[in-house]
Amino acid sequence: MSIIPRPLLHEPGSGALRVSEGLTPRPRDGSVPVTSLRDVLAEAGIPCVDAGGVPVLVDLSQDAGPTGSTHPERYTLRVGSTGIELIAAAPVGLHHGARSLVQLIEAGGRCLPHGVIHDEPRYRWRGLSVDIARHFFGPAELRRVVDLIARYKMNVLHLHLTDDQGWRLESPSRPALTAEAAGSDCSGGPGGFLTVGEFAALQEYAADRFVTVVPEIDVPGHTNAATHAYGELRPDGVATDVYTGMEVGFSTLSLDLPATEPFLRDVFADLAAMTSGPYLHYGGDEAMSTDKDEYARFIELCDRIVRNLGKTPVAWNEAATGPVSAGSLLQYWDTRVDLDPLRRAVEAGARVILSPGNKAYLDMKYTADYALGQDWAGLVELRDAYDWDPADLVDGLAPEAIEGVEGAIWTETLASPDDLMEMLLPRLAAVAEVAWSDPGRKDFDDFRGRVAGEATRAWEPTGLAYHRTPQVDWAD
Ligand code: TNX
């Protein structure tokens, strides 16, 4: 079994099926979509032919997946002597099944072992957060990230769009944000930003791969770019200087200034209008320069603004001291803090995304002497990113309160696309498996073998940089 993330159930058969002439998808009837299967196969260079290939019967049926399951993302993939069968409860499951099929074909060298897979994810939120504020990564790089996320059956791309060093998304009602505060980054580079059109196109590209983009505008801290563009957001009315360092916690908005609430309303309204998914992230982290009571009022206001725009609010764990509204999401990252506020927020109806810094932060160094990355949360080797169970992370957190798992990559030290990729790979595969697979069947030895296969079959052929950790026996 070569698939990452490891499927829930796999019953191997005894023969194998040759797919040298390509595949011929056959929907059970006209209402069953096969475009997603065709697209996934085409992107992997596996030809689909109208006739004469190995038949792939495609069907939507409630009988798909593990026996008795009602999971909306479930699918069943059968490979036998007469062909392939892909059955899912919904189009998203067909997409997952297609991803598994591609990995099986790649691993088998076009010779598919017989067998049956019944699969579904453990968590519904399987994300990666990418900081494009400290260093800017544009549409082409972000599409490559989406490709990887989708390959590993993850479904959320969270974009950290604003920080002290730059504002990276056009906001039509506040043009100075990108006109004045997007031309810098953490290493004196030119920065950059996504236009409204580029952001729309990226979301469409992601949606075609069943990935939701969750945009983050971080307030009230991490706001030097905003106060550089709009001096009226500062008590003295004077715009702050451009910031190109790596410190955190020095900037803040001030709720009692007349310009602040209109600013928040404008940028979140713009963001809601541009965002096709149901979530808006308003940050809330590391507001070390914000007064405590004022911080609570900020959280309450941002939660309300996002709700009134018809979106579900998401914020970093600090916002648990909020109040946040029932049904909003809190993203747990800081393993050093008191968790009582998080538990209380959950009791009041919040749900939790787990991004523990010492496991899921893919900007942490692999080893102490690694050139890239930081180490404030610890070192995160491949095994550290793999060997943890989300259900055990926060004492007293009900399993139903866990929405899912998200890796995060902060880019203070990552200036180039290769820097980004070698921090993501191979650890992104570990995040995907933690979020998808049954913890009872997880096995690092088996996983690292599958990772070695990904490097030769998926990363090297497409020119993706990855870290050759000694924890994997790479093929060459
Ligand atoms: C903490 S995680 C931060 C970021 C930094 C990151 C570096 C979080 C919510 N805040 O501002 O970029 O550490 O690892």
Tab-separated table of C-alpha atoms and ligand atoms in Angstrom:
chain	number	residue	atom	x	y	z
A	1	MET	CA	0.000	0.000	0.000
A	2	SER	CA	1.610	3.205	-1.218
A	3	ILE	CA	-1.087	5.798	-0.510
A	4	ILE	CA	-0.588	8.954	1.608
A	5	PRO	CA	-2.609	9.540	3.715
A	6	ARG	CA	-3.083	5.926	4.653
A	7	PRO	CA	-6.641	4.780	3.821
A	8	LEU	CA	-8.900	3.541	6.591
A	9	LEU	CA	-9.419	0.004	5.260
A	10	HIS	CA	-7.483	-1.876	2.621
A	11	GLU	CA	-8.117	-5.507	1.636
A	12	PRO	CA	-5.372	-6.617	-0.749
A	13	GLY	CA	-6.241	-9.108	-3.521
A	14	SER	CA	-3.910	-11.531	-5.258
A	15	GLY	CA	-3.599	-10.468	-8.917
A	16	ALA	CA	-2.806	-7.254	-10.753
A	17	LEU	CA	-4.397	-5.203	-13.513
A	18	ARG	CA	-2.397	-3.632	-16.367
A	19	VAL	CA	-3.407	-0.085	-17.290
A	20	SER	CA	-1.018	0.529	-20.179
A	21	GLU	CA	-3.730	1.687	-22.640
A	22	GLY	CA	-5.108	4.223	-20.189
A	23	LEU	CA	-8.433	4.330	-18.401
A	24	THR	CA	-11.975	4.579	-19.687
A	25	PRO	CA	-14.275	6.177	-17.090
A	26	ARG	CA	-17.903	5.009	-17.328
A	27	PRO	CA	-20.444	6.816	-15.182
A	28	ARG	CA	-23.262	4.520	-14.011
A	29	ASP	CA	-25.629	7.108	-15.495
A	30	GLY	CA	-25.594	10.649	-16.803
A	31	SER	CA	-26.011	12.233	-13.388
A	32	VAL	CA	-22.669	10.915	-12.100
A	33	PRO	CA	-19.849	13.451	-12.603
A	34	VAL	CA	-16.577	12.133	-14.031
A	35	THR	CA	-14.819	15.411	-14.812
A	36	SER	CA	-12.981	15.520	-11.513
A	37	LEU	CA	-11.643	11.971	-12.067
A	38	ARG	CA	-10.583	12.859	-15.605
A	39	ASP	CA	-8.861	16.056	-14.415
A	40	VAL	CA	-6.999	14.321	-11.597
A	41	LEU	CA	-5.817	11.575	-13.947
A	42	ALA	CA	-4.845	14.064	-16.662
A	43	GLU	CA	-2.770	16.145	-14.237
A	44	ALA	CA	-0.903	12.993	-13.265
A	45	GLY	CA	-0.251	12.197	-16.929
A	46	ILE	CA	-2.516	9.148	-16.959
A	47	PRO	CA	-4.479	9.094	-20.218
A	48	CYS	CA	-8.253	8.742	-20.318
A	49	VAL	CA	-9.523	7.182	-23.537
A	50	ASP	CA	-13.128	6.993	-24.707
A	51	ALA	CA	-12.916	3.294	-25.431
A	52	GLY	CA	-10.435	0.463	-25.082
A	53	GLY	CA	-8.837	1.461	-21.779
A	54	VAL	CA	-9.328	-0.261	-18.464
A	55	PRO	CA	-12.964	0.430	-17.553
A	56	VAL	CA	-13.540	2.576	-14.467
A	57	LEU	CA	-17.123	2.300	-13.325
A	58	VAL	CA	-17.953	5.538	-11.478
A	59	ASP	CA	-21.009	5.815	-9.284
A	60	LEU	CA	-22.566	7.926	-6.567
A	61	SER	CA	-24.176	5.711	-3.950
A	62	GLN	CA	-24.927	5.772	-0.254
A	63	ASP	CA	-23.386	2.277	-0.090
A	64	ALA	CA	-19.917	3.722	-0.623
A	65	GLY	CA	-17.208	3.645	2.034
A	66	PRO	CA	-16.748	1.580	5.173
A	67	THR	CA	-19.786	-0.513	6.174
A	68	GLY	CA	-22.434	1.593	7.880
A	69	SER	CA	-20.554	4.865	7.390
A	70	THR	CA	-22.470	8.062	6.695
A	71	HIS	CA	-19.375	10.228	6.251
A	72	PRO	CA	-19.960	12.701	3.398
A	73	GLU	CA	-16.389	12.270	2.072
A	74	ARG	CA	-16.347	8.452	1.995
A	75	TYR	CA	-15.453	6.372	-1.048
A	76	THR	CA	-14.749	2.802	-2.124
A	77	LEU	CA	-12.145	1.902	-4.751
A	78	ARG	CA	-12.094	-1.673	-6.135
A	79	VAL	CA	-9.479	-3.038	-8.481
A	80	GLY	CA	-10.268	-6.479	-9.952
A	81	SER	CA	-9.510	-8.521	-13.049
A	82	THR	CA	-12.246	-6.881	-15.145
A	83	GLY	CA	-11.602	-3.288	-14.195
A	84	ILE	CA	-11.889	-0.599	-11.564
A	85	GLU	CA	-14.899	0.579	-9.578
A	86	LEU	CA	-15.006	3.958	-7.850
A	87	ILE	CA	-18.040	4.648	-5.695
A	88	ALA	CA	-18.601	7.621	-3.421
A	89	ALA	CA	-21.459	9.217	-1.557
A	90	ALA	CA	-20.724	12.627	-3.102
A	91	PRO	CA	-18.449	14.241	-5.735
A	92	VAL	CA	-15.814	15.042	-3.093
A	93	GLY	CA	-15.434	11.311	-2.412
A	94	LEU	CA	-14.984	10.623	-6.126
A	95	HIS	CA	-12.183	13.175	-6.044
A	96	HIS	CA	-10.525	11.466	-3.067
A	97	GLY	CA	-10.881	8.094	-4.789
A	98	ALA	CA	-9.264	9.516	-7.917
A	99	ARG	CA	-6.328	10.731	-5.811
A	100	SER	CA	-5.881	7.252	-4.376
A	101	LEU	CA	-6.116	5.712	-7.833
A	102	VAL	CA	-3.393	8.028	-9.163
A	103	GLN	CA	-1.042	7.153	-6.303
A	104	LEU	CA	-1.672	3.436	-6.845
A	105	ILE	CA	-1.009	3.673	-10.581
A	106	GLU	CA	2.160	5.712	-10.035
A	107	ALA	CA	3.456	3.250	-7.461
A	108	GLY	CA	2.568	0.183	-9.513
A	109	GLY	CA	4.237	1.416	-12.679
A	110	ARG	CA	0.892	1.169	-14.476
A	111	CYS	CA	0.304	-2.258	-12.976
A	112	LEU	CA	-2.420	-2.032	-10.363
A	113	PRO	CA	-2.598	-4.617	-7.587
A	114	HIS	CA	-6.089	-6.079	-7.052
A	115	GLY	CA	-7.769	-5.017	-3.836
A	116	VAL	CA	-10.467	-2.948	-2.191
A	117	ILE	CA	-10.139	0.349	-0.312
A	118	HIS	CA	-12.912	1.712	1.902
A	119	ASP	CA	-11.872	5.126	3.052
A	120	GLU	CA	-12.960	8.313	4.822
A	121	PRO	CA	-11.187	11.074	6.753
A	122	ARG	CA	-10.888	11.235	10.519
A	123	TYR	CA	-11.274	15.051	10.629
A	124	ARG	CA	-13.297	17.326	8.420
A	125	TRP	CA	-10.765	20.222	8.508
A	126	ARG	CA	-7.392	19.247	7.058
A	127	GLY	CA	-5.515	22.444	6.429
A	128	LEU	CA	-2.301	24.258	5.761
A	129	SER	CA	-1.735	27.877	6.720
A	130	VAL	CA	0.733	29.805	4.556
A	131	ASP	CA	2.160	33.171	5.609
A	132	ILE	CA	2.485	35.289	2.461
A	133	ALA	CA	3.001	38.467	4.498
A	134	ARG	CA	6.592	38.015	5.764
A	135	HIS	CA	7.646	36.963	2.279
A	136	PHE	CA	5.231	37.152	-0.603
A	137	PHE	CA	4.372	34.037	-2.573
A	138	GLY	CA	2.201	34.684	-5.614
A	139	PRO	CA	-0.445	32.797	-7.601
A	140	ALA	CA	1.934	30.366	-9.337
A	141	GLU	CA	3.539	29.230	-6.076
A	142	LEU	CA	0.212	29.091	-4.292
A	143	ARG	CA	-1.198	26.858	-7.026
A	144	ARG	CA	1.691	24.449	-6.439
A	145	VAL	CA	0.822	24.463	-2.742
A	146	VAL	CA	-2.830	23.760	-3.587
A	147	ASP	CA	-1.707	20.861	-5.808
A	148	LEU	CA	0.159	19.317	-2.882
A	149	ILE	CA	-2.646	19.918	-0.412
A	150	ALA	CA	-5.110	18.266	-2.788
A	151	ARG	CA	-2.780	15.367	-3.568
A	152	TYR	CA	-2.802	14.479	0.140
A	153	LYS	CA	-6.591	14.893	0.443
A	154	MET	CA	-6.331	18.053	2.513
A	155	ASN	CA	-9.093	20.600	2.018
A	156	VAL	CA	-8.159	23.993	3.500
A	157	LEU	CA	-5.622	26.581	2.351
A	158	HIS	CA	-5.462	29.260	5.043
A	159	LEU	CA	-3.674	32.389	3.829
A	160	HIS	CA	-2.074	34.699	6.396
A	161	LEU	CA	-2.482	37.826	4.266
A	162	THR	CA	-1.472	40.699	6.507
A	163	ASP	CA	1.241	41.344	9.044
A	164	ASP	CA	3.719	43.997	10.177
A	165	GLN	CA	5.848	43.491	7.074
A	166	GLY	CA	3.189	43.783	4.381
A	167	TRP	CA	-0.459	43.770	3.299
A	168	ARG	CA	-0.938	41.136	0.577
A	169	LEU	CA	-4.506	41.340	-0.670
A	170	GLU	CA	-6.090	44.211	-2.510
A	171	SER	CA	-8.944	45.743	-0.513
A	172	PRO	CA	-11.008	47.897	-2.928
A	173	SER	CA	-12.341	50.295	-0.290
A	174	ARG	CA	-8.857	50.786	1.225
A	175	PRO	CA	-6.497	51.122	-1.750
A	176	ALA	CA	-3.569	52.505	0.260
A	177	LEU	CA	-3.105	49.129	1.959
A	178	THR	CA	-1.602	47.582	-1.153
A	179	ALA	CA	-0.489	50.845	-2.805
A	180	GLU	CA	1.594	51.843	0.236
A	181	ALA	CA	2.167	48.764	2.360
A	182	ALA	CA	2.792	45.807	0.051
A	183	GLY	CA	6.203	46.722	-1.341
A	184	SER	CA	8.359	45.274	1.409
A	185	ASP	CA	9.127	41.964	3.094
A	186	CYS	CA	11.314	40.432	5.770
A	187	SER	CA	14.513	40.552	3.764
A	188	GLY	CA	14.409	43.847	1.898
A	189	GLY	CA	12.743	42.280	-1.146
A	190	PRO	CA	10.006	43.810	-3.281
A	191	GLY	CA	7.035	42.161	-1.555
A	192	GLY	CA	3.874	41.979	-3.627
A	193	PHE	CA	0.164	41.351	-3.264
A	194	LEU	CA	-2.755	39.455	-4.770
A	195	THR	CA	-5.216	41.466	-6.810
A	196	VAL	CA	-8.951	40.882	-6.443
A	197	GLY	CA	-8.850	38.934	-9.715
A	198	GLU	CA	-5.874	36.800	-8.695
A	199	PHE	CA	-7.512	35.956	-5.402
A	200	ALA	CA	-10.719	34.928	-7.201
A	201	ALA	CA	-8.791	32.772	-9.666
A	202	LEU	CA	-6.848	31.091	-6.869
A	203	GLN	CA	-10.053	30.254	-5.025
A	204	GLU	CA	-11.502	28.782	-8.199
A	205	TYR	CA	-8.378	26.684	-8.784
A	206	ALA	CA	-8.599	25.461	-5.200
A	207	ALA	CA	-12.348	24.767	-5.381
A	208	ASP	CA	-11.815	22.618	-8.481
A	209	ARG	CA	-9.655	20.477	-6.182
A	210	PHE	CA	-12.136	20.557	-3.273
A	211	VAL	CA	-9.912	22.956	-1.329
A	212	THR	CA	-11.441	25.941	0.508
A	213	VAL	CA	-9.385	29.111	0.872
A	214	VAL	CA	-9.630	30.682	4.353
A	215	PRO	CA	-8.261	34.243	4.262
A	216	GLU	CA	-6.813	35.868	7.381
A	217	ILE	CA	-6.572	39.567	8.163
A	218	ASP	CA	-4.716	39.653	11.458
A	219	VAL	CA	-5.879	42.236	14.068
A	220	PRO	CA	-5.397	43.959	16.470
A	221	GLY	CA	-1.672	43.032	16.611
A	222	HIS	CA	0.522	42.316	13.575
A	223	THR	CA	-0.803	45.544	12.042
A	224	ASN	CA	2.217	47.684	11.201
A	225	ALA	CA	1.417	47.473	7.476
A	226	ALA	CA	-2.054	48.881	8.174
A	227	THR	CA	-0.733	51.728	10.314
A	228	HIS	CA	1.942	52.442	7.699
A	229	ALA	CA	-0.782	52.879	5.052
A	230	TYR	CA	-3.230	54.771	7.288
A	231	GLY	CA	-1.721	57.065	9.933
A	232	GLU	CA	-5.245	57.802	11.227
A	233	LEU	CA	-5.101	54.332	12.830
A	234	ARG	CA	-2.402	55.632	15.218
A	235	PRO	CA	-3.121	57.756	18.317
A	236	ASP	CA	-0.657	60.419	17.087
A	237	GLY	CA	-2.054	60.272	13.548
A	238	VAL	CA	1.423	59.616	12.148
A	239	ALA	CA	1.930	56.673	9.802
A	240	THR	CA	4.434	54.115	11.123
A	241	ASP	CA	7.593	53.236	9.184
A	242	VAL	CA	7.882	50.181	6.982
A	243	TYR	CA	8.934	47.177	9.073
A	244	THR	CA	11.251	44.505	7.673
A	245	GLY	CA	12.366	42.693	10.844
A	246	MET	CA	11.210	39.475	12.493
A	247	GLU	CA	9.933	40.702	15.859
A	248	VAL	CA	6.312	40.128	16.843
A	249	GLY	CA	3.992	41.839	19.300
A	250	PHE	CA	4.947	45.520	18.927
A	251	SER	CA	2.083	46.783	16.773
A	252	THR	CA	-1.570	47.327	17.616
A	253	LEU	CA	-4.715	49.033	16.476
A	254	SER	CA	-6.541	51.247	18.972
A	255	LEU	CA	-10.240	50.637	19.274
A	256	ASP	CA	-11.083	54.020	20.702
A	257	LEU	CA	-9.821	55.998	17.698
A	258	PRO	CA	-12.643	57.110	15.380
A	259	ALA	CA	-10.908	55.570	12.334
A	260	THR	CA	-10.524	52.063	13.730
A	261	GLU	CA	-13.979	50.509	13.633
A	262	PRO	CA	-14.735	51.870	10.117
A	263	PHE	CA	-11.404	50.410	8.999
A	264	LEU	CA	-12.287	46.989	10.399
A	265	ARG	CA	-15.745	47.125	8.839
A	266	ASP	CA	-14.326	48.074	5.434
A	267	VAL	CA	-11.556	45.491	5.223
A	268	PHE	CA	-13.710	42.618	6.480
A	269	ALA	CA	-16.605	43.618	4.192
A	270	ASP	CA	-14.192	43.666	1.239
A	271	LEU	CA	-12.796	40.323	2.328
A	272	ALA	CA	-16.237	38.748	2.726
A	273	ALA	CA	-17.253	39.986	-0.717
A	274	MET	CA	-14.128	38.428	-2.239
A	275	THR	CA	-14.273	35.116	-0.373
A	276	SER	CA	-16.237	32.203	-1.772
A	277	GLY	CA	-15.755	29.940	1.252
A	278	PRO	CA	-17.694	30.204	4.518
A	279	TYR	CA	-14.825	31.298	6.835
A	280	LEU	CA	-12.998	34.535	7.652
A	281	HIS	CA	-9.988	34.459	10.006
A	282	TYR	CA	-9.385	37.653	11.979
A	283	GLY	CA	-6.120	36.600	13.673
A	284	GLY	CA	-6.151	37.837	17.257
A	285	ASP	CA	-2.697	36.391	18.080
A	286	GLU	CA	0.214	37.930	19.969
A	287	ALA	CA	-1.508	41.248	20.706
A	288	MET	CA	1.160	42.028	23.284
A	289	SER	CA	0.808	45.788	22.810
A	290	THR	CA	-2.976	45.833	23.197
A	291	ASP	CA	-4.590	46.595	26.529
A	292	LYS	CA	-6.334	43.492	27.949
A	293	ASP	CA	-9.856	44.940	28.176
A	294	GLU	CA	-9.509	46.594	24.808
A	295	TYR	CA	-8.390	43.231	23.380
A	296	ALA	CA	-11.583	41.572	24.613
A	297	ARG	CA	-13.658	44.316	22.998
A	298	PHE	CA	-11.703	43.819	19.762
A	299	ILE	CA	-12.475	40.110	19.705
A	300	GLU	CA	-16.136	40.671	20.457
A	301	LEU	CA	-16.344	43.293	17.672
A	302	CYS	CA	-14.473	41.253	15.031
A	303	ASP	CA	-16.519	38.152	15.816
A	304	ARG	CA	-19.686	40.210	15.378
A	305	ILE	CA	-18.505	41.903	12.160
A	306	VAL	CA	-17.620	38.547	10.596
A	307	ARG	CA	-20.922	36.992	11.703
A	308	ASN	CA	-22.902	39.925	10.313
A	309	LEU	CA	-21.133	39.433	6.992
A	310	GLY	CA	-22.532	35.910	6.932
A	311	LYS	CA	-19.226	34.138	7.551
A	312	THR	CA	-17.969	31.860	10.310
A	313	PRO	CA	-15.232	33.539	12.386
A	314	VAL	CA	-11.886	31.823	12.915
A	315	ALA	CA	-9.186	33.162	15.257
A	316	TRP	CA	-5.971	32.065	16.975
A	317	ASN	CA	-6.273	30.582	20.465
A	318	GLU	CA	-5.690	33.881	22.292
A	319	ALA	CA	-9.190	34.919	21.207
A	320	ALA	CA	-10.590	32.283	23.595
A	321	THR	CA	-10.275	34.966	26.267
A	322	GLY	CA	-12.719	36.803	23.988
A	323	PRO	CA	-15.844	36.160	24.139
A	324	VAL	CA	-16.256	34.411	20.793
A	325	SER	CA	-19.651	33.329	19.462
A	326	ALA	CA	-20.905	29.732	19.550
A	327	GLY	CA	-19.897	27.852	16.420
A	328	SER	CA	-16.821	29.976	15.790
A	329	LEU	CA	-13.455	28.274	15.393
A	330	LEU	CA	-10.363	28.711	17.541
A	331	GLN	CA	-6.977	27.673	16.222
A	332	TYR	CA	-4.755	26.263	18.959
A	333	TRP	CA	-1.086	26.968	18.262
A	334	ASP	CA	0.660	28.151	21.432
A	335	THR	CA	1.480	25.097	23.537
A	336	ARG	CA	2.884	27.352	26.288
A	337	VAL	CA	-0.383	29.006	27.342
A	338	ASP	CA	-2.985	28.229	30.000
A	339	LEU	CA	-5.704	26.203	28.282
A	340	ASP	CA	-8.577	27.059	30.629
A	341	PRO	CA	-9.889	29.869	28.396
A	342	LEU	CA	-9.893	27.486	25.403
A	343	ARG	CA	-11.813	24.841	27.359
A	344	ARG	CA	-14.315	27.461	28.538
A	345	ALA	CA	-14.820	28.768	24.998
A	346	VAL	CA	-15.457	25.197	23.840
A	347	GLU	CA	-18.020	24.738	26.616
A	348	ALA	CA	-19.719	27.860	25.265
A	349	GLY	CA	-19.872	26.321	21.781
A	350	ALA	CA	-16.572	27.118	20.016
A	351	ARG	CA	-14.781	24.411	18.049
A	352	VAL	CA	-11.046	23.850	17.750
A	353	ILE	CA	-8.518	23.501	14.944
A	354	LEU	CA	-5.259	21.982	16.183
A	355	SER	CA	-1.986	23.530	14.990
A	356	PRO	CA	0.403	22.832	17.863
A	357	GLY	CA	3.656	24.725	17.269
A	358	ASN	CA	5.854	21.811	18.325
A	359	LYS	CA	4.241	19.373	15.850
A	360	ALA	CA	2.430	21.216	13.093
A	361	TYR	CA	4.578	24.334	12.569
A	362	LEU	CA	6.434	23.543	9.397
A	363	ASP	CA	8.626	26.618	9.772
A	364	MET	CA	10.347	25.027	12.775
A	365	LYS	CA	13.822	23.711	11.980
A	366	TYR	CA	14.185	19.961	11.357
A	367	THR	CA	17.409	19.908	13.382
A	368	ALA	CA	19.280	22.485	15.460
A	369	ASP	CA	21.771	23.248	12.689
A	370	TYR	CA	19.216	23.468	9.890
A	371	ALA	CA	19.780	26.651	7.869
A	372	LEU	CA	16.126	27.624	7.430
A	373	GLY	CA	13.381	28.123	9.956
A	374	GLN	CA	12.975	29.036	13.606
A	375	ASP	CA	13.085	26.985	16.796
A	376	TRP	CA	11.006	28.816	19.402
A	377	ALA	CA	8.470	25.944	19.526
A	378	GLY	CA	11.147	23.248	19.296
A	379	LEU	CA	12.646	21.200	16.497
A	380	VAL	CA	10.167	19.382	14.266
A	381	GLU	CA	11.672	16.406	12.474
A	382	LEU	CA	9.445	14.291	10.226
A	383	ARG	CA	8.720	11.871	13.043
A	384	ASP	CA	7.662	14.700	15.394
A	385	ALA	CA	5.223	15.962	12.766
A	386	TYR	CA	3.853	12.411	12.424
A	387	ASP	CA	3.803	10.850	15.877
A	388	TRP	CA	1.005	12.633	17.694
A	389	ASP	CA	-2.686	12.117	18.200
A	390	PRO	CA	-4.877	15.235	17.958
A	391	ALA	CA	-7.312	13.665	20.443
A	392	ASP	CA	-4.618	13.600	23.165
A	393	LEU	CA	-3.332	17.128	22.740
A	394	VAL	CA	-5.582	19.221	24.976
A	395	ASP	CA	-6.709	17.670	28.261
A	396	GLY	CA	-10.431	17.824	28.750
A	397	LEU	CA	-11.262	18.683	25.158
A	398	ALA	CA	-14.238	16.644	23.938
A	399	PRO	CA	-13.342	14.750	20.718
A	400	GLU	CA	-16.443	16.226	19.013
A	401	ALA	CA	-15.061	19.738	19.597
A	402	ILE	CA	-12.086	19.040	17.353
A	403	GLU	CA	-12.813	20.372	13.894
A	404	GLY	CA	-9.489	19.201	12.540
A	405	VAL	CA	-5.789	19.738	12.078
A	406	GLU	CA	-3.826	22.424	10.291
A	407	GLY	CA	-0.119	22.700	9.538
A	408	ALA	CA	1.316	26.218	9.424
A	409	ILE	CA	4.281	27.659	7.620
A	410	TRP	CA	5.502	31.106	8.661
A	411	THR	CA	7.911	32.711	6.267
A	412	GLU	CA	10.191	35.085	8.176
A	413	THR	CA	13.207	32.977	7.117
A	414	LEU	CA	11.765	31.563	3.889
A	415	ALA	CA	12.411	33.848	0.938
A	416	SER	CA	12.209	31.581	-2.123
A	417	PRO	CA	9.776	28.959	-3.447
A	418	ASP	CA	12.436	26.285	-2.840
A	419	ASP	CA	12.810	27.406	0.795
A	420	LEU	CA	9.063	27.057	1.200
A	421	MET	CA	8.923	23.618	-0.402
A	422	GLU	CA	11.829	22.109	1.497
A	423	MET	CA	10.159	23.059	4.770
A	424	LEU	CA	6.803	21.691	3.576
A	425	LEU	CA	8.197	18.442	2.203
A	426	PRO	CA	8.190	15.836	3.527
A	427	ARG	CA	6.400	17.136	6.673
A	428	LEU	CA	3.183	18.141	4.884
A	429	ALA	CA	2.592	14.435	4.213
A	430	ALA	CA	2.753	13.821	7.972
A	431	VAL	CA	0.204	16.562	8.691
A	432	ALA	CA	-2.099	15.047	6.061
A	433	GLU	CA	-1.886	11.601	7.617
A	434	VAL	CA	-2.446	12.909	11.158
A	435	ALA	CA	-5.575	14.686	9.921
A	436	TRP	CA	-6.961	11.844	7.771
A	437	SER	CA	-5.865	8.457	9.032
A	438	ASP	CA	-6.939	6.178	11.855
A	439	PRO	CA	-4.440	6.654	14.724
A	440	GLY	CA	-4.731	2.953	15.599
A	441	ARG	CA	-3.248	2.004	12.241
A	442	LYS	CA	-0.534	4.651	12.068
A	443	ASP	CA	3.004	3.331	11.818
A	444	PHE	CA	6.010	5.590	11.252
A	445	ASP	CA	8.103	2.866	9.598
A	446	ASP	CA	5.410	2.170	7.075
A	447	PHE	CA	4.850	5.922	6.571
A	448	ARG	CA	8.504	6.736	5.900
A	449	GLY	CA	8.573	4.034	3.217
A	450	ARG	CA	5.607	5.650	1.488
A	451	VAL	CA	7.279	9.074	1.802
A	452	ALA	CA	10.360	7.792	-0.053
A	453	GLY	CA	8.049	6.760	-2.889
A	454	GLU	CA	6.462	10.221	-3.064
A	455	ALA	CA	9.871	11.859	-3.535
A	456	THR	CA	10.720	9.811	-6.619
A	457	ARG	CA	7.225	9.705	-8.103
A	458	ALA	CA	5.756	13.115	-7.304
A	459	TRP	CA	8.282	15.649	-6.016
A	460	GLU	CA	11.410	15.091	-8.120
A	461	PRO	CA	9.598	14.785	-11.469
A	462	THR	CA	7.874	18.128	-10.883
A	463	GLY	CA	11.000	19.867	-9.578
A	464	LEU	CA	9.791	20.310	-6.003
A	465	ALA	CA	12.510	20.903	-3.406
A	466	TYR	CA	12.281	18.671	-0.320
A	467	HIS	CA	14.401	17.976	2.731
A	468	ARG	CA	16.243	14.673	2.602
A	469	THR	CA	15.828	13.917	6.267
A	470	PRO	CA	17.876	10.923	7.467
A	471	GLN	CA	14.642	9.545	8.935
A	472	VAL	CA	13.705	8.326	5.438
A	473	ASP	CA	15.636	5.839	3.269
A	474	TRP	CA	15.498	7.838	0.027
A	475	ALA	CA	15.726	5.836	-3.171
A	476	ASP	CA	19.098	7.180	-4.303
B	1	TNX	C1	4.054	32.793	16.027
B	1	TNX	S1	1.577	31.370	15.373
B	1	TNX	C2	3.191	33.576	15.301
B	1	TNX	C3	3.659	34.155	14.023
B	1	TNX	C4	5.092	33.837	13.744
B	1	TNX	C5	5.397	32.409	14.122
B	1	TNX	C6	6.783	31.974	13.773
B	1	TNX	C7	1.017	32.729	15.523
B	1	TNX	C8	-0.420	32.766	15.623
B	1	TNX	N1	1.861	33.751	15.587
B	1	TNX	O1	3.443	35.549	14.028
B	1	TNX	O2	5.330	34.039	12.388
B	1	TNX	O3	5.174	32.267	15.500
B	1	TNX	O4	6.987	30.610	13.990
